[in-house]
Amino acid sequence: GGGGAGSSSGPASLHKLKYSREHEALSVELLHAAGAAAAAANGTPSPPWMLFQPLFKAPAGPPFDHCDVSFSNSYVDFLLLRFVSGGGGAVVAELTVIDAKATGKVKVGAMVQVAYYALLLETLIATDPRLAGVRRHLRLARHGGVWLYGEAAPAPFLLREVRDKVDAFLR
């Protein structure tokens, strides 16, 4: 059997928890674990992690409560966590949001979706009390990615401009 988070058999699989209430809690727990790993790295970055379909819910508060839009659960296709230098010998877990699309071209809608997920993660990291002890060791990457059908790697794009437009829409 698959043990639950914290059991002696290791953390529960996100795949087995898909669409369950525990999925969101484990997703945040994995972010916490990444921050703790970065904090403990002592200047030596470790290999990257890839999370498949972590679930994040829009937190209460701005910008998610300032418009007449309701938000469903947000299943990020891929969340790449690279452990990189954060300056001064510190290591941070840099989070890159990647969405997979069954198309051969990056479309604006896919970039908006990635930017929304990035905004959600940025807000979650800044406000969720479960991440309070590690938030300084977590940061969003400057780029997001769209993984197109048949490609070997995601197509990167700068998040700032698209993210700012999503933020403005929500406000």
PDB file of C-alpha atoms in Angstrom:
ATOM      1  CA  GLY A   1       0.000   0.000   0.000  1.00  0.00           C
ATOM      2  CA  GLY A   2       0.967   3.620  -0.326  1.00  0.00           C
ATOM      3  CA  GLY A   3       1.699   5.194   3.012  1.00  0.00           C
ATOM      4  CA  GLY A   4       0.376   8.607   3.890  1.00  0.00           C
ATOM      5  CA  ALA A   5       2.518  11.687   4.203  1.00  0.00           C
ATOM      6  CA  GLY A   6       4.920  11.183   7.064  1.00  0.00           C
ATOM      7  CA  SER A   7       4.526   7.397   7.228  1.00  0.00           C
ATOM      8  CA  SER A   8       7.506   5.085   7.359  1.00  0.00           C
ATOM      9  CA  SER A   9       6.882   4.029   3.753  1.00  0.00           C
ATOM     10  CA  GLY A  10       7.411   7.582   2.506  1.00  0.00           C
ATOM     11  CA  PRO A  11       5.136  10.358   1.292  1.00  0.00           C
ATOM     12  CA  ALA A  12       1.933   9.462  -0.464  1.00  0.00           C
ATOM     13  CA  SER A  13       1.905   9.645  -4.234  1.00  0.00           C
ATOM     14  CA  LEU A  14       0.247  12.739  -5.692  1.00  0.00           C
ATOM     15  CA  HIS A  15      -1.130  10.467  -8.406  1.00  0.00           C
ATOM     16  CA  LYS A  16      -2.994   8.346  -5.849  1.00  0.00           C
ATOM     17  CA  LEU A  17      -4.342  11.460  -4.154  1.00  0.00           C
ATOM     18  CA  LYS A  18      -5.556  13.177  -7.329  1.00  0.00           C
ATOM     19  CA  TYR A  19      -8.863  14.957  -6.725  1.00  0.00           C
ATOM     20  CA  SER A  20      -8.841  14.170  -2.998  1.00  0.00           C
ATOM     21  CA  ARG A  21      -8.820  16.601  -0.088  1.00  0.00           C
ATOM     22  CA  GLU A  22      -5.354  15.427   0.914  1.00  0.00           C
ATOM     23  CA  HIS A  23      -3.907  16.366  -2.481  1.00  0.00           C
ATOM     24  CA  GLU A  24      -3.729  20.101  -1.723  1.00  0.00           C
ATOM     25  CA  ALA A  25      -2.216  19.545   1.715  1.00  0.00           C
ATOM     26  CA  LEU A  26       0.461  17.221   0.319  1.00  0.00           C
ATOM     27  CA  SER A  27       1.238  19.688  -2.493  1.00  0.00           C
ATOM     28  CA  VAL A  28       1.910  22.430   0.066  1.00  0.00           C
ATOM     29  CA  GLU A  29       3.853  19.940   2.204  1.00  0.00           C
ATOM     30  CA  LEU A  30       6.108  19.231  -0.788  1.00  0.00           C
ATOM     31  CA  LEU A  31       6.698  22.985  -1.238  1.00  0.00           C
ATOM     32  CA  HIS A  32       7.600  23.140   2.440  1.00  0.00           C
ATOM     33  CA  ALA A  33       9.978  20.181   2.012  1.00  0.00           C
ATOM     34  CA  ALA A  34      11.650  21.949  -0.923  1.00  0.00           C
ATOM     35  CA  GLY A  35      12.144  25.091   1.153  1.00  0.00           C
ATOM     36  CA  ALA A  36      13.533  23.043   4.029  1.00  0.00           C
ATOM     37  CA  ALA A  37      15.896  21.196   1.652  1.00  0.00           C
ATOM     38  CA  ALA A  38      17.109  24.526   0.277  1.00  0.00           C
ATOM     39  CA  ALA A  39      17.630  25.873   3.792  1.00  0.00           C
ATOM     40  CA  ALA A  40      19.659  22.803   4.755  1.00  0.00           C
ATOM     41  CA  ALA A  41      21.776  22.792   1.582  1.00  0.00           C
ATOM     42  CA  ASN A  42      24.631  24.864   3.077  1.00  0.00           C
ATOM     43  CA  GLY A  43      25.485  26.460  -0.257  1.00  0.00           C
ATOM     44  CA  THR A  44      25.460  23.194  -2.224  1.00  0.00           C
ATOM     45  CA  PRO A  45      22.455  22.988  -4.537  1.00  0.00           C
ATOM     46  CA  SER A  46      20.915  19.544  -4.954  1.00  0.00           C
ATOM     47  CA  PRO A  47      19.425  17.989  -8.116  1.00  0.00           C
ATOM     48  CA  PRO A  48      16.074  19.424  -9.267  1.00  0.00           C
ATOM     49  CA  TRP A  49      12.681  18.010  -8.343  1.00  0.00           C
ATOM     50  CA  MET A  50       9.699  17.748 -10.685  1.00  0.00           C
ATOM     51  CA  LEU A  51       6.204  17.692  -9.206  1.00  0.00           C
ATOM     52  CA  PHE A  52       3.460  16.299 -11.433  1.00  0.00           C
ATOM     53  CA  GLN A  53       0.023  17.854 -11.050  1.00  0.00           C
ATOM     54  CA  PRO A  54       0.321  19.422  -7.620  1.00  0.00           C
ATOM     55  CA  LEU A  55      -2.963  21.027  -6.510  1.00  0.00           C
ATOM     56  CA  PHE A  56      -3.132  24.592  -5.216  1.00  0.00           C
ATOM     57  CA  LYS A  57      -6.282  26.434  -4.184  1.00  0.00           C
ATOM     58  CA  ALA A  58      -6.668  30.177  -4.602  1.00  0.00           C
ATOM     59  CA  PRO A  59      -6.044  31.653  -1.146  1.00  0.00           C
ATOM     60  CA  ALA A  60      -8.540  33.996   0.450  1.00  0.00           C
ATOM     61  CA  GLY A  61      -7.620  37.634  -0.039  1.00  0.00           C
ATOM     62  CA  PRO A  62      -6.303  39.820  -2.831  1.00  0.00           C
ATOM     63  CA  PRO A  63      -6.139  39.488  -5.738  1.00  0.00           C
ATOM     64  CA  PHE A  64      -8.361  36.402  -5.727  1.00  0.00           C
ATOM     65  CA  ASP A  65     -11.371  37.966  -3.983  1.00  0.00           C
ATOM     66  CA  HIS A  66     -11.555  41.241  -5.953  1.00  0.00           C
ATOM     67  CA  CYS A  67     -13.535  40.122  -8.973  1.00  0.00           C
ATOM     68  CA  ASP A  68     -16.678  38.223  -9.857  1.00  0.00           C
ATOM     69  CA  VAL A  69     -14.779  35.126 -10.938  1.00  0.00           C
ATOM     70  CA  SER A  70     -14.899  31.856  -9.039  1.00  0.00           C
ATOM     71  CA  PHE A  71     -11.791  29.709  -9.025  1.00  0.00           C
ATOM     72  CA  SER A  72     -11.732  25.939  -9.186  1.00  0.00           C
ATOM     73  CA  ASN A  73      -8.842  23.827  -7.991  1.00  0.00           C
ATOM     74  CA  SER A  74      -5.645  24.553  -9.919  1.00  0.00           C
ATOM     75  CA  TYR A  75      -3.757  21.476 -11.041  1.00  0.00           C
ATOM     76  CA  VAL A  76      -0.397  22.645 -12.349  1.00  0.00           C
ATOM     77  CA  ASP A  77       0.818  20.141 -14.967  1.00  0.00           C
ATOM     78  CA  PHE A  78       4.459  20.379 -13.907  1.00  0.00           C
ATOM     79  CA  LEU A  79       6.253  22.342 -11.212  1.00  0.00           C
ATOM     80  CA  LEU A  80      10.029  22.266 -11.669  1.00  0.00           C
ATOM     81  CA  LEU A  81      11.975  23.018  -8.492  1.00  0.00           C
ATOM     82  CA  ARG A  82      15.616  23.851  -9.131  1.00  0.00           C
ATOM     83  CA  PHE A  83      17.902  24.456  -6.175  1.00  0.00           C
ATOM     84  CA  VAL A  84      19.980  27.513  -7.031  1.00  0.00           C
ATOM     85  CA  SER A  85      22.172  30.062  -5.314  1.00  0.00           C
ATOM     86  CA  GLY A  86      20.128  32.715  -3.569  1.00  0.00           C
ATOM     87  CA  GLY A  87      23.127  34.915  -2.788  1.00  0.00           C
ATOM     88  CA  GLY A  88      25.329  35.036   0.260  1.00  0.00           C
ATOM     89  CA  GLY A  89      25.879  31.280   0.177  1.00  0.00           C
ATOM     90  CA  ALA A  90      22.165  30.542   0.597  1.00  0.00           C
ATOM     91  CA  VAL A  91      20.285  28.098  -1.613  1.00  0.00           C
ATOM     92  CA  VAL A  92      16.693  28.664  -2.710  1.00  0.00           C
ATOM     93  CA  ALA A  93      14.179  26.395  -4.422  1.00  0.00           C
ATOM     94  CA  GLU A  94      13.278  28.220  -7.633  1.00  0.00           C
ATOM     95  CA  LEU A  95       9.826  27.210  -8.903  1.00  0.00           C
ATOM     96  CA  THR A  96       9.069  27.111 -12.633  1.00  0.00           C
ATOM     97  CA  VAL A  97       5.442  26.597 -13.659  1.00  0.00           C
ATOM     98  CA  ILE A  98       5.051  24.495 -16.805  1.00  0.00           C
ATOM     99  CA  ASP A  99       1.799  23.648 -18.555  1.00  0.00           C
ATOM    100  CA  ALA A 100       1.504  20.906 -21.186  1.00  0.00           C
ATOM    101  CA  LYS A 101      -0.549  21.478 -24.324  1.00  0.00           C
ATOM    102  CA  ALA A 102      -1.476  19.098 -27.136  1.00  0.00           C
ATOM    103  CA  THR A 103      -0.633  21.619 -29.826  1.00  0.00           C
ATOM    104  CA  GLY A 104       2.382  22.631 -31.874  1.00  0.00           C
ATOM    105  CA  LYS A 105       2.224  26.358 -31.054  1.00  0.00           C
ATOM    106  CA  VAL A 106       2.365  28.404 -27.845  1.00  0.00           C
ATOM    107  CA  LYS A 107      -0.942  30.242 -27.536  1.00  0.00           C
ATOM    108  CA  VAL A 108      -1.746  33.267 -25.386  1.00  0.00           C
ATOM    109  CA  GLY A 109      -4.251  31.264 -23.337  1.00  0.00           C
ATOM    110  CA  ALA A 110      -1.560  28.814 -22.268  1.00  0.00           C
ATOM    111  CA  MET A 111       0.722  31.657 -21.176  1.00  0.00           C
ATOM    112  CA  VAL A 112      -2.171  33.222 -19.216  1.00  0.00           C
ATOM    113  CA  GLN A 113      -2.786  29.885 -17.486  1.00  0.00           C
ATOM    114  CA  VAL A 114       0.887  29.576 -16.504  1.00  0.00           C
ATOM    115  CA  ALA A 115       0.915  33.201 -15.308  1.00  0.00           C
ATOM    116  CA  TYR A 116      -2.226  32.610 -13.214  1.00  0.00           C
ATOM    117  CA  TYR A 117      -0.608  29.553 -11.589  1.00  0.00           C
ATOM    118  CA  ALA A 118       2.543  31.604 -10.918  1.00  0.00           C
ATOM    119  CA  LEU A 119       0.488  34.386  -9.302  1.00  0.00           C
ATOM    120  CA  LEU A 120      -1.361  31.822  -7.217  1.00  0.00           C
ATOM    121  CA  LEU A 121       1.922  30.245  -6.068  1.00  0.00           C
ATOM    122  CA  GLU A 122       3.480  33.635  -5.324  1.00  0.00           C
ATOM    123  CA  THR A 123       0.483  34.547  -3.143  1.00  0.00           C
ATOM    124  CA  LEU A 124       0.437  31.146  -1.467  1.00  0.00           C
ATOM    125  CA  ILE A 125       4.134  31.337  -0.613  1.00  0.00           C
ATOM    126  CA  ALA A 126       3.712  34.853   0.808  1.00  0.00           C
ATOM    127  CA  THR A 127       0.601  34.155   2.886  1.00  0.00           C
ATOM    128  CA  ASP A 128       0.144  30.471   3.741  1.00  0.00           C
ATOM    129  CA  PRO A 129       1.081  29.862   7.388  1.00  0.00           C
ATOM    130  CA  ARG A 130       2.186  26.306   6.511  1.00  0.00           C
ATOM    131  CA  LEU A 131       5.094  27.854   4.563  1.00  0.00           C
ATOM    132  CA  ALA A 132       6.057  30.493   7.138  1.00  0.00           C
ATOM    133  CA  GLY A 133       9.311  28.818   8.181  1.00  0.00           C
ATOM    134  CA  VAL A 134      10.611  28.263   4.659  1.00  0.00           C
ATOM    135  CA  ARG A 135       9.147  31.045   2.482  1.00  0.00           C
ATOM    136  CA  ARG A 136      12.471  32.888   2.220  1.00  0.00           C
ATOM    137  CA  HIS A 137      13.899  29.725   0.618  1.00  0.00           C
ATOM    138  CA  LEU A 138      11.211  29.583  -2.105  1.00  0.00           C
ATOM    139  CA  ARG A 139      11.007  31.863  -5.134  1.00  0.00           C
ATOM    140  CA  LEU A 140       9.301  31.874  -8.491  1.00  0.00           C
ATOM    141  CA  ALA A 141      11.418  31.692 -11.613  1.00  0.00           C
ATOM    142  CA  ARG A 142      11.331  34.646 -14.018  1.00  0.00           C
ATOM    143  CA  HIS A 143      10.206  32.310 -16.781  1.00  0.00           C
ATOM    144  CA  GLY A 144       7.237  30.003 -17.177  1.00  0.00           C
ATOM    145  CA  GLY A 145       6.986  27.282 -19.758  1.00  0.00           C
ATOM    146  CA  VAL A 146       4.540  25.675 -22.154  1.00  0.00           C
ATOM    147  CA  TRP A 147       5.385  22.099 -23.090  1.00  0.00           C
ATOM    148  CA  LEU A 148       4.129  21.522 -26.602  1.00  0.00           C
ATOM    149  CA  TYR A 149       3.136  18.164 -28.035  1.00  0.00           C
ATOM    150  CA  GLY A 150       6.123  16.258 -29.397  1.00  0.00           C
ATOM    151  CA  GLU A 151       8.761  18.669 -28.050  1.00  0.00           C
ATOM    152  CA  ALA A 152      11.707  17.546 -25.924  1.00  0.00           C
ATOM    153  CA  ALA A 153      11.467  20.509 -23.531  1.00  0.00           C
ATOM    154  CA  PRO A 154       9.065  23.313 -22.598  1.00  0.00           C
ATOM    155  CA  ALA A 155       9.077  26.590 -24.541  1.00  0.00           C
ATOM    156  CA  PRO A 156      10.060  29.271 -21.984  1.00  0.00           C
ATOM    157  CA  PHE A 157       8.610  32.780 -21.798  1.00  0.00           C
ATOM    158  CA  LEU A 158       9.070  35.721 -19.434  1.00  0.00           C
ATOM    159  CA  LEU A 159       6.282  35.702 -16.853  1.00  0.00           C
ATOM    160  CA  ARG A 160       6.303  39.342 -15.782  1.00  0.00           C
ATOM    161  CA  GLU A 161       4.264  40.955 -18.539  1.00  0.00           C
ATOM    162  CA  VAL A 162       1.627  38.233 -18.719  1.00  0.00           C
ATOM    163  CA  ARG A 163       1.496  37.887 -14.922  1.00  0.00           C
ATOM    164  CA  ASP A 164       0.997  41.641 -14.516  1.00  0.00           C
ATOM    165  CA  LYS A 165      -1.966  41.520 -16.925  1.00  0.00           C
ATOM    166  CA  VAL A 166      -3.536  38.593 -15.066  1.00  0.00           C
ATOM    167  CA  ASP A 167      -3.040  40.450 -11.767  1.00  0.00           C
ATOM    168  CA  ALA A 168      -4.627  43.609 -13.228  1.00  0.00           C
ATOM    169  CA  PHE A 169      -7.612  41.584 -14.471  1.00  0.00           C
ATOM    170  CA  LEU A 170      -8.148  40.090 -11.039  1.00  0.00           C
ATOM    171  CA  ARG A 171      -8.007  43.478  -9.336  1.00  0.00           C
TER     172      ARG A 171
END
